[in-house]
Amino acid sequence: MTDNNNVVILGGGIIGLSIAYHLSHSPSHNQQIHIFDAAERLLESASGYAGGFLARDWFPEQAAALGDFSFELHRQLADKHNGQERWGYAGSHVYSLAPDDAPAGTRGEDWLLAGTSRAQAAGRQAYGHVSAPEEKVNEDGTPAWMTPQSGASWNVVAGVEDCAQVEPRKLCEFLLSEIQRRGVQLHLSTRAIGVTTNANGKISALRLEATNGLTEPTVLSCSDIVLAAGCWTPRVYKTLFPRSRLEVEIDALAGHSVIYRSPRYTKPFLNVASGQEGKAHSKDKHISYAIYCPPTKTWSYSPEAYARLDGDGKPEIWIGGLNNNSTELPLPELATDSKKLVNKERITELRQAAVQLTGLKGQEGTAAEDDLEIVSEALCFRPASKSGVPIITEVPHKDLGLGSHVTAGAKVWIAGGHGPWGISLSLGTGVVMSDMISGREPTVDISALRMQSPIASKL
Ligand SMILES: Cc1cc2nc3c(=O)[nH]c(=O)nc-3n(C[C@H](O)[C@H](O)[C@H](O)COP(=O)(O)OP(=O)(O)OC[C@H]3O[C@@H](n4cnc5c(N)ncnc54)[C@H](O)[C@@H]3O)c2cc1C
Ligand SMILES: *[C@@H]1O[C@H](CO)[C@@H](O)[C@H](O)[C@H]1NC(C)=O
Ligand SMILES: *[C@@H]1O[C@H](CO)[C@@H](O)[C@H](O)[C@H]1NC(C)=O
């Protein structure tokens, strides 16, 4: 192994981990892979606290092929490594709540589908839900964990063929344990502060610095530099290439969330199609549920609730959807600082929505009661790209702003800006990045996910 064969991945969220997982898997490589993360612990970011909802085709056109491919990869990975038990992988039924006071025509999944072809994504024939024999159901046939709503109706918008869920932290932990077994080196509390060029005028190394002040700065030679730092990607880019005119347009969209348990969801939901010939999801023992709601008189945001299994196979419900832009809630320097920013009022609002959607229903006309048990509360930041689709690309050398005396050398890549879909698109992103770094054509077409070059557009 030569020294300049180091592939350096900056950021150890699900995107960085998935790239390392697929790159360390491809037989043709002989690189040493390193992941550097600025935080002292991994998964203190979106990848550790996300909802874990996966979709096959809820994406804008530019990301459609990647979305479908990634959805299949999730299923294959779960089948191969017992993801059902290890990271709660299960097909998901999806319900949309239509409250009587929502503006006409609005639906709960709307914000996720912004920029998507609605006809394609949610207007298809919906798959009906079939209750398993032991499952408690409400009068209208909906599962008992969903609270009947006076004057409102539940609609099935998608089913287990095209949607699924995972416990994202557990999936990340699986990827992490696999890559460490394969020799990928993980360096915490470290960030890159610049690139160095060699005597031939080529980018040859990265300068690295401890974020906790404990160790001296170091230099690591490299052949590839992959920016996969979620919301922090624009900052990393500006630090490494301060004179570049290329804007990495990724904003941070803060999201509060709560995980809780309900007395009406104490056993995993059985998959009635389990073992049936010819069904894509027949290997799954269990299914999960998602609820999407539009804004109503009761809440100004779009709550989303996911009934899923945690990594120990225990039922839990994740609720989120209460978001604040970067003016309202700016991105902290380190992912680990997010905890301090959790806002109690936002958590209370989410809990109220949890009670209305899934609380104990008393008599007709009375509000649902709070018999829910809170497990944890969190805040994390979605890397929301301005284009609405991820950025997955090599940055052309001419755009790096290094001056004409620097001629190529290490390649610079960006894999970020996955917005509300980074868990779903993670595995596909890992494969296409690994393809490109290894010099292969990407398995699916991602040419629409490049950035606009400031130099090309000037011509
Ligand atoms: C509330 C919420 C719910 C969500 N629900 C879903 C969902 O249901 N389905 C779905 O598909 N997606 C969901 N997402 C989106 C998904 O979580 C993200 O798109 C995805 O986790 C982004 O992964 P990432 O690896 O790019 O970034 P992150 O997970 O943010 O990881 C970035 C990493 O970079 C590190 N870093 C920061 N600065 C530096 C530096 N200078 N150098 C090196 N490393 C650095 C950070 O410490 C962090 O570890 C949700 C997001 C939120 C916030
Ligand atoms: C963020 O929200 C505030 C207040 O809700 C709004 O005034 C502002 O324009 C928003 N900023 C961005 C960048 O969207
Ligand atoms: C965050 O968003 C919520 C819901 O939209 C809003 O009520 C609240 O005022 C926002 N917080 C800030 C600090 O702007």
Coordinates of C-alpha atoms and ligand atoms in Angstrom, one line a residue:
M1 CA 0.0 0.0 0.0
T2 CA 1.5 3.3 -1.0
D3 CA 1.0 6.4 1.0
N4 CA -0.8 8.4 -1.6
N5 CA -3.5 5.8 -1.9
N6 CA -5.4 7.2 1.1
V7 CA -9.1 7.9 0.5
V8 CA -10.1 10.5 3.1
I9 CA -13.8 10.9 4.0
L10 CA -14.7 14.0 5.9
G11 CA -17.8 13.2 8.0
G12 CA -19.0 10.0 9.6
G13 CA -22.7 10.3 9.3
I14 CA -24.7 7.7 7.3
I15 CA -23.4 9.1 4.0
G16 CA -19.7 8.9 5.0
L17 CA -20.3 5.4 6.5
S18 CA -22.1 4.1 3.5
I19 CA -19.3 5.3 1.1
A20 CA -16.7 3.6 3.3
Y21 CA -18.8 0.5 3.5
H22 CA -19.2 0.1 -0.3
L23 CA -15.6 1.3 -1.1
S24 CA -14.1 -1.2 1.4
H25 CA -16.3 -3.9 -0.2
S26 CA -15.3 -3.5 -3.8
P27 CA -12.6 -6.1 -4.6
S28 CA -10.6 -3.9 -7.0
H29 CA -9.4 -1.4 -4.5
N30 CA -6.2 -1.3 -2.6
Q31 CA -6.7 2.0 -0.8
Q32 CA -6.5 2.8 2.8
I33 CA -9.8 4.4 3.8
H34 CA -10.0 7.0 6.6
I35 CA -13.0 8.7 8.1
F36 CA -12.4 12.0 9.9
D37 CA -15.2 13.4 12.1
A38 CA -15.0 16.8 13.9
A39 CA -17.1 15.5 16.8
E40 CA -15.9 13.4 19.6
R41 CA -18.7 10.9 19.0
L42 CA -20.3 9.7 15.8
L43 CA -24.1 9.9 15.2
E44 CA -24.8 13.0 17.2
S45 CA -26.1 14.4 13.9
A46 CA -29.1 13.8 11.6
S47 CA -28.0 10.2 11.0
G48 CA -28.4 9.3 14.7
Y49 CA -31.7 11.0 15.3
A50 CA -33.6 10.8 12.0
G51 CA -37.0 9.1 11.4
G52 CA -35.7 6.3 9.3
F53 CA -38.5 6.3 6.7
L54 CA -37.5 4.8 3.3
A55 CA -39.3 5.3 0.0
R56 CA -38.9 3.8 -3.4
D57 CA -40.2 6.7 -5.5
W58 CA -41.0 9.8 -3.6
F59 CA -38.2 11.8 -5.2
P60 CA -37.8 14.5 -7.7
E61 CA -36.9 13.3 -11.2
Q62 CA -33.2 14.0 -10.9
A63 CA -32.9 11.6 -7.9
A64 CA -35.5 9.0 -9.0
A65 CA -33.1 6.4 -10.3
L66 CA -30.9 6.7 -7.2
G67 CA -34.0 6.5 -5.0
D68 CA -35.3 3.3 -6.5
F69 CA -31.8 1.7 -6.5
S70 CA -31.2 2.7 -2.9
F71 CA -34.6 1.3 -1.8
E72 CA -33.6 -2.1 -3.3
L73 CA -30.2 -2.0 -1.6
H74 CA -31.9 -1.4 1.8
R75 CA -33.9 -4.5 1.3
Q76 CA -31.0 -6.6 0.1
L77 CA -28.8 -5.5 3.0
A78 CA -31.5 -6.3 5.5
D79 CA -32.1 -9.7 4.0
K80 CA -28.4 -10.5 3.9
H81 CA -27.5 -9.3 7.4
N82 CA -30.8 -9.8 9.3
G83 CA -31.6 -6.1 9.3
Q84 CA -35.1 -6.9 10.5
E85 CA -33.7 -7.7 13.9
R86 CA -30.5 -5.7 13.9
W87 CA -31.8 -2.3 12.7
G88 CA -35.6 -2.8 12.7
Y89 CA -35.9 -3.0 8.9
A90 CA -39.6 -3.5 8.0
G91 CA -41.9 -2.6 5.1
S92 CA -44.2 0.3 6.1
H93 CA -47.8 1.1 5.6
V94 CA -48.3 4.9 5.2
Y95 CA -51.3 6.8 6.3
S96 CA -52.2 10.4 5.6
L97 CA -54.5 12.1 8.0
A98 CA -57.1 14.4 6.5
P99 CA -58.3 16.7 9.3
D100 CA -61.5 18.6 8.6
D101 CA -59.8 21.9 9.3
A102 CA -56.9 21.5 6.9
P103 CA -56.9 23.8 3.9
A104 CA -58.6 22.0 1.0
G105 CA -56.4 19.7 -0.9
T106 CA -53.4 19.7 1.5
R107 CA -52.0 16.4 2.6
G108 CA -49.5 15.4 5.3
E109 CA -46.9 14.1 3.0
D110 CA -46.9 17.4 0.9
W111 CA -43.7 18.9 2.3
L112 CA -41.8 15.7 1.7
L113 CA -43.0 15.7 -1.9
A114 CA -42.2 19.3 -2.7
G115 CA -40.7 19.2 -6.2
T116 CA -41.9 15.7 -6.8
S117 CA -44.4 14.5 -9.3
R118 CA -47.4 14.1 -7.0
A119 CA -49.3 11.9 -9.5
Q120 CA -46.3 9.6 -9.5
A121 CA -45.6 9.6 -5.8
A122 CA -48.7 9.6 -3.8
G123 CA -51.6 9.5 -6.2
R124 CA -51.1 5.9 -7.2
Q125 CA -53.4 3.1 -6.3
A126 CA -52.8 2.7 -2.6
Y127 CA -52.3 -0.7 -1.0
G128 CA -54.9 -1.5 1.6
H129 CA -53.8 -2.4 5.1
V130 CA -54.7 -5.9 6.2
S131 CA -54.7 -6.4 10.0
A132 CA -52.9 -9.4 11.4
P133 CA -55.1 -11.8 13.5
E134 CA -54.0 -10.5 16.9
E135 CA -53.8 -6.9 16.0
K136 CA -56.3 -4.6 17.7
V137 CA -58.2 -2.4 15.3
N138 CA -60.4 0.7 15.5
E139 CA -64.0 0.7 14.2
D140 CA -62.9 2.1 10.9
G141 CA -60.3 -0.7 10.4
T142 CA -57.3 1.5 11.2
P143 CA -54.8 -0.1 13.7
A144 CA -55.5 0.7 17.3
W145 CA -52.2 2.7 17.9
M146 CA -53.8 5.4 15.7
T147 CA -56.3 7.4 17.6
P148 CA -59.7 7.9 15.9
Q149 CA -60.2 11.6 14.9
S150 CA -63.6 13.2 15.1
G151 CA -64.5 14.7 11.7
A152 CA -61.2 13.6 10.1
S153 CA -60.3 10.5 8.1
W154 CA -57.2 8.3 7.6
N155 CA -56.2 7.4 4.1
V156 CA -53.7 4.8 3.1
V157 CA -51.3 6.5 0.7
A158 CA -48.6 3.8 0.2
G159 CA -47.8 0.3 1.4
V160 CA -45.0 -2.1 2.2
E161 CA -44.1 -2.7 -1.5
D162 CA -42.8 0.8 -1.8
C163 CA -42.0 2.1 1.7
A164 CA -40.1 0.8 4.6
Q165 CA -38.5 1.9 7.9
V166 CA -35.3 1.4 9.7
E167 CA -33.9 2.5 13.1
P168 CA -31.2 4.7 11.5
R169 CA -28.8 4.8 14.4
K170 CA -28.7 1.0 14.5
L171 CA -28.2 0.8 10.7
C172 CA -25.3 3.3 11.0
E173 CA -23.8 1.2 13.9
F174 CA -24.0 -1.9 11.6
L175 CA -22.1 -0.1 8.8
L176 CA -19.6 1.2 11.3
S177 CA -18.8 -2.2 12.8
E178 CA -18.5 -3.7 9.3
I179 CA -16.1 -1.0 8.0
Q180 CA -13.9 -1.2 11.2
R181 CA -13.7 -5.0 10.7
R182 CA -12.4 -4.3 7.1
G183 CA -9.7 -2.0 8.3
V184 CA -11.2 1.5 7.7
Q185 CA -9.6 3.9 10.1
L186 CA -11.8 6.2 12.1
H187 CA -10.4 9.5 13.6
L188 CA -12.7 11.4 15.9
S189 CA -12.3 15.0 17.1
T190 CA -10.5 16.0 14.0
R191 CA -11.1 18.3 11.1
A192 CA -9.3 19.2 7.9
I193 CA -8.0 22.7 7.8
G194 CA -6.3 22.9 4.4
V195 CA -4.8 21.1 1.4
T196 CA -1.1 21.0 0.6
T197 CA 0.5 20.7 -2.8
N198 CA 3.7 18.9 -3.7
A199 CA 6.7 20.1 -5.7
N200 CA 4.9 19.1 -8.9
G201 CA 2.0 21.5 -8.1
K202 CA -0.5 18.7 -7.4
I203 CA -2.8 18.5 -4.4
S204 CA -1.2 15.8 -2.4
A205 CA -2.3 16.0 1.2
L206 CA -4.7 17.3 3.8
R207 CA -3.7 19.3 6.9
L208 CA -5.6 18.1 9.9
E209 CA -6.2 19.6 13.3
A210 CA -7.8 18.3 16.6
T211 CA -11.1 19.9 17.5
N212 CA -10.4 19.3 21.2
G213 CA -6.9 20.8 21.2
L214 CA -5.4 17.6 22.5
T215 CA -3.1 16.7 19.7
E216 CA -0.7 18.5 17.3
P217 CA -1.8 19.2 13.7
T218 CA -0.9 16.5 11.2
V219 CA -0.6 16.0 7.5
L220 CA -2.0 13.0 5.6
S221 CA -1.2 12.4 2.0
C222 CA -4.2 11.3 -0.1
S223 CA -5.6 10.5 -3.5
D224 CA -9.2 11.4 -2.8
I225 CA -10.9 13.8 -0.5
V226 CA -14.6 13.2 0.0
L227 CA -16.7 15.9 1.7
A228 CA -19.6 14.1 3.4
A229 CA -20.2 16.3 6.4
G230 CA -23.9 16.8 6.1
C231 CA -24.9 20.4 7.0
W232 CA -21.3 21.2 7.7
T233 CA -20.2 20.4 4.1
P234 CA -20.2 24.1 2.9
R235 CA -18.0 25.1 5.9
V236 CA -15.6 22.3 5.2
Y237 CA -15.4 23.3 1.6
K238 CA -14.8 27.0 2.4
T239 CA -12.1 26.0 4.8
L240 CA -10.2 23.8 2.3
F241 CA -10.8 26.0 -0.8
P242 CA -11.3 29.5 0.5
R243 CA -10.7 31.1 -3.0
S244 CA -13.1 28.9 -4.8
R245 CA -16.1 30.7 -6.4
L246 CA -18.2 27.6 -6.2
E247 CA -21.0 27.8 -3.6
V248 CA -21.9 24.5 -2.0
E249 CA -25.6 25.4 -1.4
I250 CA -26.6 23.3 1.6
D251 CA -28.6 24.9 4.4
A252 CA -29.3 23.5 7.8
L253 CA -33.0 22.7 8.6
A254 CA -33.3 22.0 12.3
G255 CA -35.8 19.3 13.4
H256 CA -36.9 18.4 16.9
S257 CA -38.1 14.9 17.5
V258 CA -39.4 12.6 20.3
I259 CA -39.3 8.9 20.7
Y260 CA -42.0 7.4 22.9
R261 CA -43.9 4.2 23.7
S262 CA -47.7 3.6 23.6
P263 CA -49.8 1.0 25.5
R264 CA -51.4 0.3 22.1
Y265 CA -48.1 -0.6 20.4
T266 CA -46.4 -3.1 22.7
K267 CA -45.9 -6.0 20.2
P268 CA -44.4 -5.7 16.7
F269 CA -47.1 -5.6 14.0
L270 CA -47.2 -8.9 12.1
N271 CA -46.8 -9.0 8.4
V272 CA -49.8 -11.0 7.0
A273 CA -47.9 -11.6 3.8
S274 CA -45.0 -13.2 5.5
G275 CA -43.8 -16.3 3.7
Q276 CA -46.2 -15.7 0.7
E277 CA -44.8 -16.6 -2.7
G278 CA -44.3 -13.8 -5.1
K279 CA -44.4 -10.9 -2.6
A280 CA -41.4 -8.6 -2.4
H281 CA -41.8 -8.2 1.3
S282 CA -42.6 -11.8 2.1
K283 CA -39.4 -12.3 4.0
D284 CA -40.4 -9.7 6.6
K285 CA -41.9 -11.0 9.8
H286 CA -43.1 -7.5 10.8
I287 CA -44.4 -4.3 9.3
S288 CA -44.2 -0.7 10.5
Y289 CA -46.5 2.3 10.1
A290 CA -46.1 6.0 9.1
I291 CA -48.5 8.8 9.6
Y292 CA -48.2 12.1 7.8
C293 CA -50.4 15.1 8.7
P294 CA -50.8 18.5 7.1
P295 CA -50.9 21.7 9.2
T296 CA -54.3 22.2 11.0
K297 CA -55.8 24.5 13.6
T298 CA -54.0 22.5 16.2
W299 CA -50.5 22.6 14.8
S300 CA -48.8 25.0 12.3
Y301 CA -46.3 22.4 11.1
S302 CA -46.7 18.9 9.5
P303 CA -46.3 16.2 12.1
E304 CA -45.0 12.8 11.0
A305 CA -45.1 9.7 13.3
Y306 CA -43.3 6.4 12.7
A307 CA -44.3 3.2 14.5
R308 CA -41.1 1.1 14.2
L309 CA -38.9 -1.3 16.1
D310 CA -35.8 -0.3 17.9
G311 CA -32.6 -2.2 17.6
D312 CA -33.7 -4.6 20.3
G313 CA -36.9 -5.4 18.5
K314 CA -38.9 -3.3 20.9
P315 CA -41.8 -1.2 19.5
E316 CA -41.3 2.5 19.7
I317 CA -42.8 5.6 18.0
W318 CA -40.8 8.5 16.6
I319 CA -42.5 11.8 16.0
G320 CA -41.1 14.9 14.3
G321 CA -41.8 17.3 11.6
L322 CA -41.4 20.5 13.7
N323 CA -38.6 22.3 11.8
N324 CA -36.8 25.6 12.0
N325 CA -34.6 27.2 9.4
S326 CA -31.0 28.3 10.0
T327 CA -32.1 31.9 10.9
E328 CA -34.3 30.6 13.6
L329 CA -31.9 27.9 14.8
P330 CA -28.4 28.2 13.5
L331 CA -26.1 25.1 13.1
P332 CA -23.7 24.7 16.0
E333 CA -19.9 24.3 15.4
L334 CA -20.0 20.6 16.5
A335 CA -22.8 18.1 16.1
T336 CA -22.4 17.2 19.8
D337 CA -23.5 20.8 20.7
S338 CA -27.0 20.2 19.3
K339 CA -28.1 18.6 22.6
K340 CA -27.8 22.0 24.4
L341 CA -30.1 23.6 21.8
V342 CA -33.1 21.3 22.4
N343 CA -36.1 23.6 23.0
K344 CA -38.6 22.4 25.6
E345 CA -41.5 24.3 24.0
R346 CA -40.9 22.5 20.7
I347 CA -40.8 19.1 22.5
T348 CA -44.1 20.0 24.3
E349 CA -45.7 20.8 20.9
L350 CA -44.6 17.5 19.5
R351 CA -45.9 15.6 22.6
Q352 CA -49.3 17.3 22.1
A353 CA -49.4 16.1 18.5
A354 CA -48.3 12.6 19.7
V355 CA -51.3 12.6 22.1
Q356 CA -53.8 13.8 19.5
L357 CA -52.6 11.3 16.9
T358 CA -51.9 8.3 19.1
G359 CA -53.2 9.0 22.6
L360 CA -55.9 7.1 24.5
K361 CA -59.3 7.9 23.1
G362 CA -62.0 8.5 25.6
Q363 CA -65.6 9.3 24.9
E364 CA -66.7 10.8 21.6
G365 CA -66.1 14.5 21.7
T366 CA -63.4 14.4 24.4
A367 CA -59.7 14.9 23.7
A368 CA -57.3 12.0 23.7
E369 CA -55.5 11.4 26.9
D370 CA -51.7 11.3 27.4
D371 CA -50.8 7.8 28.4
L372 CA -47.6 7.9 26.4
E373 CA -44.1 7.2 27.8
I374 CA -41.4 9.4 26.5
V375 CA -38.1 7.6 25.8
S376 CA -36.0 10.4 24.4
E377 CA -36.0 13.9 22.9
A378 CA -33.7 15.3 20.2
L379 CA -32.7 18.0 17.8
C380 CA -30.8 17.4 14.6
F381 CA -30.1 19.2 11.4
R382 CA -31.1 18.2 7.9
P383 CA -28.6 19.1 5.1
A384 CA -31.1 20.8 2.8
S385 CA -29.7 21.6 -0.6
K386 CA -31.0 24.6 -2.5
S387 CA -31.8 22.4 -5.5
G388 CA -33.9 20.0 -3.4
V389 CA -31.8 17.0 -4.5
P390 CA -28.5 15.7 -3.2
I391 CA -25.1 16.9 -4.5
I392 CA -23.1 13.8 -5.6
T393 CA -20.1 14.8 -7.7
E394 CA -16.5 15.3 -8.3
V395 CA -15.6 19.0 -8.0
P396 CA -13.8 19.9 -11.3
H397 CA -10.2 20.9 -10.5
K398 CA -10.7 24.3 -12.2
D399 CA -13.5 25.2 -9.7
L400 CA -11.3 24.7 -6.6
G401 CA -9.8 28.2 -6.9
L402 CA -6.3 27.0 -6.3
G403 CA -4.6 29.0 -9.0
S404 CA -3.1 27.8 -12.3
H405 CA 0.2 26.6 -10.7
V406 CA -1.8 23.7 -9.1
T407 CA -2.5 21.0 -11.6
A408 CA -4.8 18.2 -10.4
G409 CA -3.6 15.7 -7.9
A410 CA -6.0 14.4 -5.3
K411 CA -9.6 14.3 -6.5
V412 CA -12.2 16.3 -4.5
W413 CA -15.7 14.9 -4.2
I414 CA -18.9 16.1 -2.5
A415 CA -21.7 13.8 -1.3
G416 CA -24.2 15.8 0.7
G417 CA -27.4 17.8 0.8
H418 CA -29.7 14.8 1.1
G419 CA -32.3 16.9 3.0
P420 CA -35.1 14.8 4.4
W421 CA -34.0 11.7 2.5
G422 CA -30.5 10.9 3.6
I423 CA -31.3 7.6 5.3
S424 CA -33.3 6.4 2.3
L425 CA -30.7 7.5 -0.3
S426 CA -27.7 6.5 1.8
L427 CA -26.9 3.1 0.5
G428 CA -27.2 4.1 -3.2
T429 CA -25.1 7.2 -2.6
G430 CA -22.4 4.9 -1.1
V431 CA -22.4 2.7 -4.2
V432 CA -22.2 5.4 -6.8
M433 CA -19.5 7.3 -4.9
S434 CA -17.5 4.1 -4.5
D435 CA -18.0 3.5 -8.3
M436 CA -16.7 6.9 -9.2
I437 CA -13.8 6.9 -6.7
S438 CA -12.8 3.5 -8.1
G439 CA -12.9 4.9 -11.7
R440 CA -16.1 3.1 -12.8
E441 CA -19.2 4.5 -14.3
P442 CA -21.8 5.0 -11.6
T443 CA -24.2 2.1 -11.4
V444 CA -27.2 4.5 -11.8
D445 CA -27.2 7.8 -13.6
I446 CA -26.5 10.6 -11.2
S447 CA -25.4 13.2 -13.8
A448 CA -28.3 15.5 -12.7
L449 CA -26.8 15.7 -9.2
R450 CA -23.7 17.7 -10.1
M451 CA -23.3 21.4 -9.2
Q452 CA -23.4 24.3 -11.5
S453 CA -19.8 25.3 -12.2
P454 CA -19.3 29.1 -11.8
I455 CA -16.7 29.0 -14.5
A456 CA -18.7 27.1 -17.1
S457 CA -21.7 29.3 -16.5
K458 CA -19.7 32.4 -17.1
L459 CA -18.7 31.3 -20.6
Ligands
LIG1 C1 -35.7 15.3 12.3 C2 -35.1 14.6 11.1 C3 -35.8 13.5 10.6 C4 -35.4 12.8 9.4 N1 -36.1 11.7 8.9 C5 -35.6 11.0 7.8 C6 -36.3 9.9 7.3 O1 -37.3 9.5 7.9 N2 -35.8 9.3 6.2 C7 -34.7 9.7 5.6 O2 -34.3 9.2 4.6 N3 -34.0 10.8 6.1 C8 -34.4 11.5 7.2 N4 -33.8 12.6 7.6 C9 -32.6 13.1 6.9 C10 -31.3 12.3 7.2 O3 -31.2 12.2 8.6 C11 -30.2 13.1 6.6 O4 -30.3 13.4 5.3 C12 -28.9 12.3 6.8 O5 -28.7 11.7 8.1 C13 -27.7 13.1 6.4 O6 -26.5 12.3 6.6 P1 -25.1 12.9 6.4 O7 -24.1 11.8 6.7 O8 -25.0 13.7 5.2 O9 -25.0 14.0 7.6 P2 -24.9 13.9 9.2 O10 -25.6 12.7 9.7 O11 -25.3 15.2 9.7 O12 -23.4 13.6 9.5 C14 -22.4 14.6 9.2 C15 -21.2 14.3 10.0 O13 -20.2 15.3 9.7 C16 -19.5 15.6 10.9 N5 -18.7 16.8 10.7 C17 -19.1 18.1 10.9 N6 -18.1 19.0 10.7 C18 -17.1 18.3 10.2 C19 -15.8 18.6 9.8 N7 -15.4 19.9 9.7 N8 -15.0 17.6 9.4 C20 -15.4 16.3 9.5 N9 -16.6 15.9 9.9 C21 -17.5 16.9 10.2 C22 -20.5 15.6 11.9 O14 -19.9 15.5 13.2 C23 -21.4 14.4 11.6 O15 -20.9 13.3 12.2 C24 -34.2 13.2 8.8 C25 -33.5 14.3 9.3 C26 -33.9 15.0 10.4 C27 -33.2 16.1 11.0
LIG2 C1 -36.6 31.6 8.2 O1 -37.8 31.8 9.0 C2 -37.9 33.2 9.3 C3 -39.1 33.4 10.2 O2 -40.0 32.3 10.2 C4 -38.1 34.0 8.0 O3 -38.3 35.3 8.2 C5 -36.9 33.8 7.1 O4 -37.1 34.3 5.8 C6 -36.5 32.3 6.9 N1 -35.2 32.2 6.4 C7 -34.9 31.3 5.4 C8 -33.4 31.3 5.0 O5 -35.7 30.6 4.9
LIG3 C1 -39.7 27.2 15.0 O1 -40.8 26.7 14.3 C2 -42.0 26.7 15.0 C3 -43.0 25.9 14.2 O2 -43.1 26.4 12.9 C4 -42.4 28.1 15.3 O3 -43.6 28.1 16.1 C5 -41.3 28.7 16.1 O4 -41.6 30.1 16.4 C6 -40.0 28.6 15.4 N1 -38.9 29.0 16.3 C7 -38.2 30.1 16.1 C8 -37.1 30.4 17.1 O5 -38.4 30.9 15.2

